[in-house]
């Protein structure tokens, strides 16, 4: 694995007005799947250019997985999906669909998430909500898919048998 990064996108966390608990929670979940992997961390405000710049740099550094935390809602500063679309080359719509489907039974507002996922080269970028519970549940929804997704993005060709 070339690397994993978790990037929190929040004006309040970046400005020191709130402790980032969602990013570390996501990093902990990913660490359980890849215990030998060092999880890189980033923190930027809800600024489209800052997000695009950081995501582009992580792709350039050939991180295999980048999970963004925050900025997926309906607020005027929630622009993570727009910034992500500027970076990715191909969308992977099934991942956010799986997250919303998994989270909606316990939180009906999960359907309002505008999270997206996509590929830039061999880097998979996945947006998750900024709330700690929403972020954790969203990652839990796709954990069973991530190993295979990353294997395929890195050039693998074997698909698991149905069953």
mmCIF file of C-alpha atoms in Angstrom:
data_model
loop_
_atom_site.group_PDB
_atom_site.id
_atom_site.type_symbol
_atom_site.label_atom_id
_atom_site.label_comp_id
_atom_site.label_asym_id
_atom_site.label_seq_id
_atom_site.Cartn_x
_atom_site.Cartn_y
_atom_site.Cartn_z
ATOM 1 C CA UNK A 1 0.000 0.000 0.000
ATOM 2 C CA UNK A 2 1.360 3.397 -0.978
ATOM 3 C CA UNK A 3 -0.340 5.242 1.854
ATOM 4 C CA UNK A 4 -3.569 6.330 3.478
ATOM 5 C CA UNK A 5 -4.521 9.864 4.462
ATOM 6 C CA UNK A 6 -7.465 11.283 6.385
ATOM 7 C CA UNK A 7 -8.154 14.962 5.721
ATOM 8 C CA UNK A 8 -10.539 16.884 7.951
ATOM 9 C CA UNK A 9 -12.225 19.796 6.205
ATOM 10 C CA UNK A 10 -13.614 22.248 8.731
ATOM 11 C CA UNK A 11 -13.387 25.992 9.281
ATOM 12 C CA UNK A 12 -13.874 25.560 13.024
ATOM 13 C CA UNK A 13 -11.308 22.797 13.464
ATOM 14 C CA UNK A 14 -8.762 24.539 11.219
ATOM 15 C CA UNK A 15 -9.329 27.767 13.188
ATOM 16 C CA UNK A 16 -8.806 26.046 16.554
ATOM 17 C CA UNK A 17 -12.408 26.666 17.683
ATOM 18 C CA UNK A 18 -13.304 22.977 17.815
ATOM 19 C CA UNK A 19 -11.370 19.786 18.431
ATOM 20 C CA UNK A 20 -11.306 17.434 15.472
ATOM 21 C CA UNK A 21 -12.759 14.166 16.711
ATOM 22 C CA UNK A 22 -14.121 12.855 13.425
ATOM 23 C CA UNK A 23 -10.803 12.632 11.569
ATOM 24 C CA UNK A 24 -9.091 10.657 14.342
ATOM 25 C CA UNK A 25 -12.130 8.352 14.602
ATOM 26 C CA UNK A 26 -11.917 7.584 10.871
ATOM 27 C CA UNK A 27 -8.146 7.058 11.116
ATOM 28 C CA UNK A 28 -8.714 4.567 13.944
ATOM 29 C CA UNK A 29 -11.179 2.548 11.838
ATOM 30 C CA UNK A 30 -8.798 2.472 8.883
ATOM 31 C CA UNK A 31 -5.915 1.495 11.158
ATOM 32 C CA UNK A 32 -7.900 -1.571 12.217
ATOM 33 C CA UNK A 33 -8.119 -2.698 8.577
ATOM 34 C CA UNK A 34 -4.474 -1.844 7.848
ATOM 35 C CA UNK A 35 -2.635 -2.128 11.196
ATOM 36 C CA UNK A 36 0.838 -1.825 9.667
ATOM 37 C CA UNK A 37 -0.001 1.327 7.722
ATOM 38 C CA UNK A 38 0.834 4.841 8.899
ATOM 39 C CA UNK A 39 -2.247 7.010 8.447
ATOM 40 C CA UNK A 40 -1.361 10.503 7.258
ATOM 41 C CA UNK A 41 -3.480 13.362 8.572
ATOM 42 C CA UNK A 42 -4.455 16.721 7.143
ATOM 43 C CA UNK A 43 -6.647 19.623 8.231
ATOM 44 C CA UNK A 44 -7.880 22.437 6.002
ATOM 45 C CA UNK A 45 -10.698 24.982 6.200
ATOM 46 C CA UNK A 46 -13.775 24.835 3.978
ATOM 47 C CA UNK A 47 -11.897 26.568 1.180
ATOM 48 C CA UNK A 48 -12.198 25.055 -2.283
ATOM 49 C CA UNK A 49 -8.708 26.019 -3.452
ATOM 50 C CA UNK A 50 -7.093 24.704 -0.250
ATOM 51 C CA UNK A 51 -8.955 21.408 -0.599
ATOM 52 C CA UNK A 52 -8.080 21.037 -4.296
ATOM 53 C CA UNK A 53 -4.431 21.826 -3.587
ATOM 54 C CA UNK A 54 -4.134 19.293 -0.749
ATOM 55 C CA UNK A 55 -6.002 16.521 -2.574
ATOM 56 C CA UNK A 56 -3.920 17.092 -5.702
ATOM 57 C CA UNK A 57 -0.706 16.922 -3.678
ATOM 58 C CA UNK A 58 -1.772 13.679 -1.965
ATOM 59 C CA UNK A 59 -2.556 12.175 -5.383
ATOM 60 C CA UNK A 60 0.812 13.377 -6.682
ATOM 61 C CA UNK A 61 2.464 11.682 -3.689
ATOM 62 C CA UNK A 62 0.626 8.530 -4.774
ATOM 63 C CA UNK A 63 -1.433 7.950 -1.661
ATOM 64 C CA UNK A 64 -3.660 5.008 -2.432
ATOM 65 C CA UNK A 65 -6.600 6.122 -0.266
ATOM 66 C CA UNK A 66 -7.625 9.604 0.849
ATOM 67 C CA UNK A 67 -10.713 9.977 3.046
ATOM 68 C CA UNK A 68 -12.019 13.508 3.468
ATOM 69 C CA UNK A 69 -14.088 14.220 6.562
ATOM 70 C CA UNK A 70 -16.579 17.098 6.455
ATOM 71 C CA UNK A 71 -18.066 19.567 4.024
ATOM 72 C CA UNK A 72 -20.604 17.187 2.456
ATOM 73 C CA UNK A 73 -23.803 18.809 3.704
ATOM 74 C CA UNK A 74 -26.105 21.502 2.373
ATOM 75 C CA UNK A 75 -24.514 24.515 4.065
ATOM 76 C CA UNK A 76 -23.047 27.326 1.994
ATOM 77 C CA UNK A 77 -19.473 26.429 3.065
ATOM 78 C CA UNK A 78 -19.941 22.688 2.378
ATOM 79 C CA UNK A 79 -17.939 22.453 -0.844
ATOM 80 C CA UNK A 80 -15.927 19.249 -0.426
ATOM 81 C CA UNK A 81 -17.726 17.389 -3.252
ATOM 82 C CA UNK A 82 -17.153 20.283 -5.652
ATOM 83 C CA UNK A 83 -13.456 20.432 -4.761
ATOM 84 C CA UNK A 84 -13.162 16.656 -5.075
ATOM 85 C CA UNK A 85 -14.785 16.710 -8.525
ATOM 86 C CA UNK A 86 -12.104 19.160 -9.659
ATOM 87 C CA UNK A 87 -9.424 16.600 -8.714
ATOM 88 C CA UNK A 88 -10.837 13.211 -9.672
ATOM 89 C CA UNK A 89 -10.888 11.745 -13.158
ATOM 90 C CA UNK A 90 -13.565 9.076 -12.629
ATOM 91 C CA UNK A 91 -16.365 8.832 -10.069
ATOM 92 C CA UNK A 92 -17.044 5.704 -8.022
ATOM 93 C CA UNK A 93 -20.725 6.281 -7.176
ATOM 94 C CA UNK A 94 -21.317 2.956 -5.434
ATOM 95 C CA UNK A 95 -19.282 3.906 -2.357
ATOM 96 C CA UNK A 96 -21.357 6.967 -1.357
ATOM 97 C CA UNK A 97 -24.522 5.075 -2.290
ATOM 98 C CA UNK A 98 -23.472 2.297 0.103
ATOM 99 C CA UNK A 99 -22.697 4.833 2.844
ATOM 100 C CA UNK A 100 -26.063 6.593 2.549
ATOM 101 C CA UNK A 101 -27.953 3.284 2.382
ATOM 102 C CA UNK A 102 -26.110 1.931 5.451
ATOM 103 C CA UNK A 103 -26.572 5.099 7.525
ATOM 104 C CA UNK A 104 -30.144 6.064 6.586
ATOM 105 C CA UNK A 105 -32.010 3.477 8.711
ATOM 106 C CA UNK A 106 -30.577 5.005 11.893
ATOM 107 C CA UNK A 107 -30.292 8.620 10.654
ATOM 108 C CA UNK A 108 -32.802 9.701 7.993
ATOM 109 C CA UNK A 109 -30.800 12.832 7.156
ATOM 110 C CA UNK A 110 -27.998 10.657 5.741
ATOM 111 C CA UNK A 111 -29.849 10.959 2.427
ATOM 112 C CA UNK A 112 -28.888 14.659 2.376
ATOM 113 C CA UNK A 113 -25.172 13.889 2.238
ATOM 114 C CA UNK A 114 -23.590 15.048 -1.014
ATOM 115 C CA UNK A 115 -20.495 12.885 -0.497
ATOM 116 C CA UNK A 116 -18.804 11.532 -3.601
ATOM 117 C CA UNK A 117 -15.946 9.143 -4.307
ATOM 118 C CA UNK A 118 -13.619 8.906 -7.254
ATOM 119 C CA UNK A 119 -10.227 8.130 -8.696
ATOM 120 C CA UNK A 120 -7.318 10.312 -9.683
ATOM 121 C CA UNK A 121 -4.792 7.937 -11.176
ATOM 122 C CA UNK A 122 -4.369 5.192 -8.583
ATOM 123 C CA UNK A 123 -5.660 7.329 -5.690
ATOM 124 C CA UNK A 124 -9.160 6.640 -4.395
ATOM 125 C CA UNK A 125 -10.727 9.706 -2.745
ATOM 126 C CA UNK A 126 -13.815 9.209 -0.575
ATOM 127 C CA UNK A 127 -15.826 11.994 1.088
ATOM 128 C CA UNK A 128 -17.558 11.251 4.403
ATOM 129 C CA UNK A 129 -19.661 13.548 6.615
ATOM 130 C CA UNK A 130 -18.078 15.697 9.300
ATOM 131 C CA UNK A 131 -20.063 14.489 12.304
ATOM 132 C CA UNK A 132 -18.206 11.870 14.286
ATOM 133 C CA UNK A 133 -21.022 9.312 14.121
ATOM 134 C CA UNK A 134 -21.738 10.001 10.442
ATOM 135 C CA UNK A 135 -18.054 9.725 9.557
ATOM 136 C CA UNK A 136 -17.565 6.474 11.482
ATOM 137 C CA UNK A 137 -20.734 4.833 10.177
ATOM 138 C CA UNK A 138 -19.935 5.861 6.602
ATOM 139 C CA UNK A 139 -16.472 4.320 6.775
ATOM 140 C CA UNK A 140 -17.859 1.191 8.438
ATOM 141 C CA UNK A 141 -20.283 0.858 5.516
ATOM 142 C CA UNK A 142 -17.475 0.679 2.967
ATOM 143 C CA UNK A 143 -14.715 -1.054 4.943
ATOM 144 C CA UNK A 144 -15.614 -4.447 3.433
ATOM 145 C CA UNK A 145 -15.150 -2.935 -0.052
ATOM 146 C CA UNK A 146 -11.970 -0.923 0.408
ATOM 147 C CA UNK A 147 -9.342 -3.672 0.307
ATOM 148 C CA UNK A 148 -10.633 -4.966 -3.006
ATOM 149 C CA UNK A 149 -11.097 -1.455 -4.404
ATOM 150 C CA UNK A 150 -7.500 -0.561 -3.586
ATOM 151 C CA UNK A 151 -6.211 -3.861 -4.960
ATOM 152 C CA UNK A 152 -7.917 -3.168 -8.288
ATOM 153 C CA UNK A 153 -6.829 0.495 -8.448
ATOM 154 C CA UNK A 154 -3.226 -0.598 -7.960
ATOM 155 C CA UNK A 155 -3.414 -2.910 -10.958
ATOM 156 C CA UNK A 156 -4.859 -6.129 -9.579
ATOM 157 C CA UNK A 157 -7.210 -8.103 -11.794
ATOM 158 C CA UNK A 158 -8.598 -10.817 -9.517
ATOM 159 C CA UNK A 159 -12.209 -10.453 -8.443
ATOM 160 C CA UNK A 160 -13.647 -12.317 -5.453
ATOM 161 C CA UNK A 161 -15.985 -15.162 -6.245
ATOM 162 C CA UNK A 162 -19.667 -14.516 -5.682
ATOM 163 C CA UNK A 163 -21.147 -16.446 -2.889
#
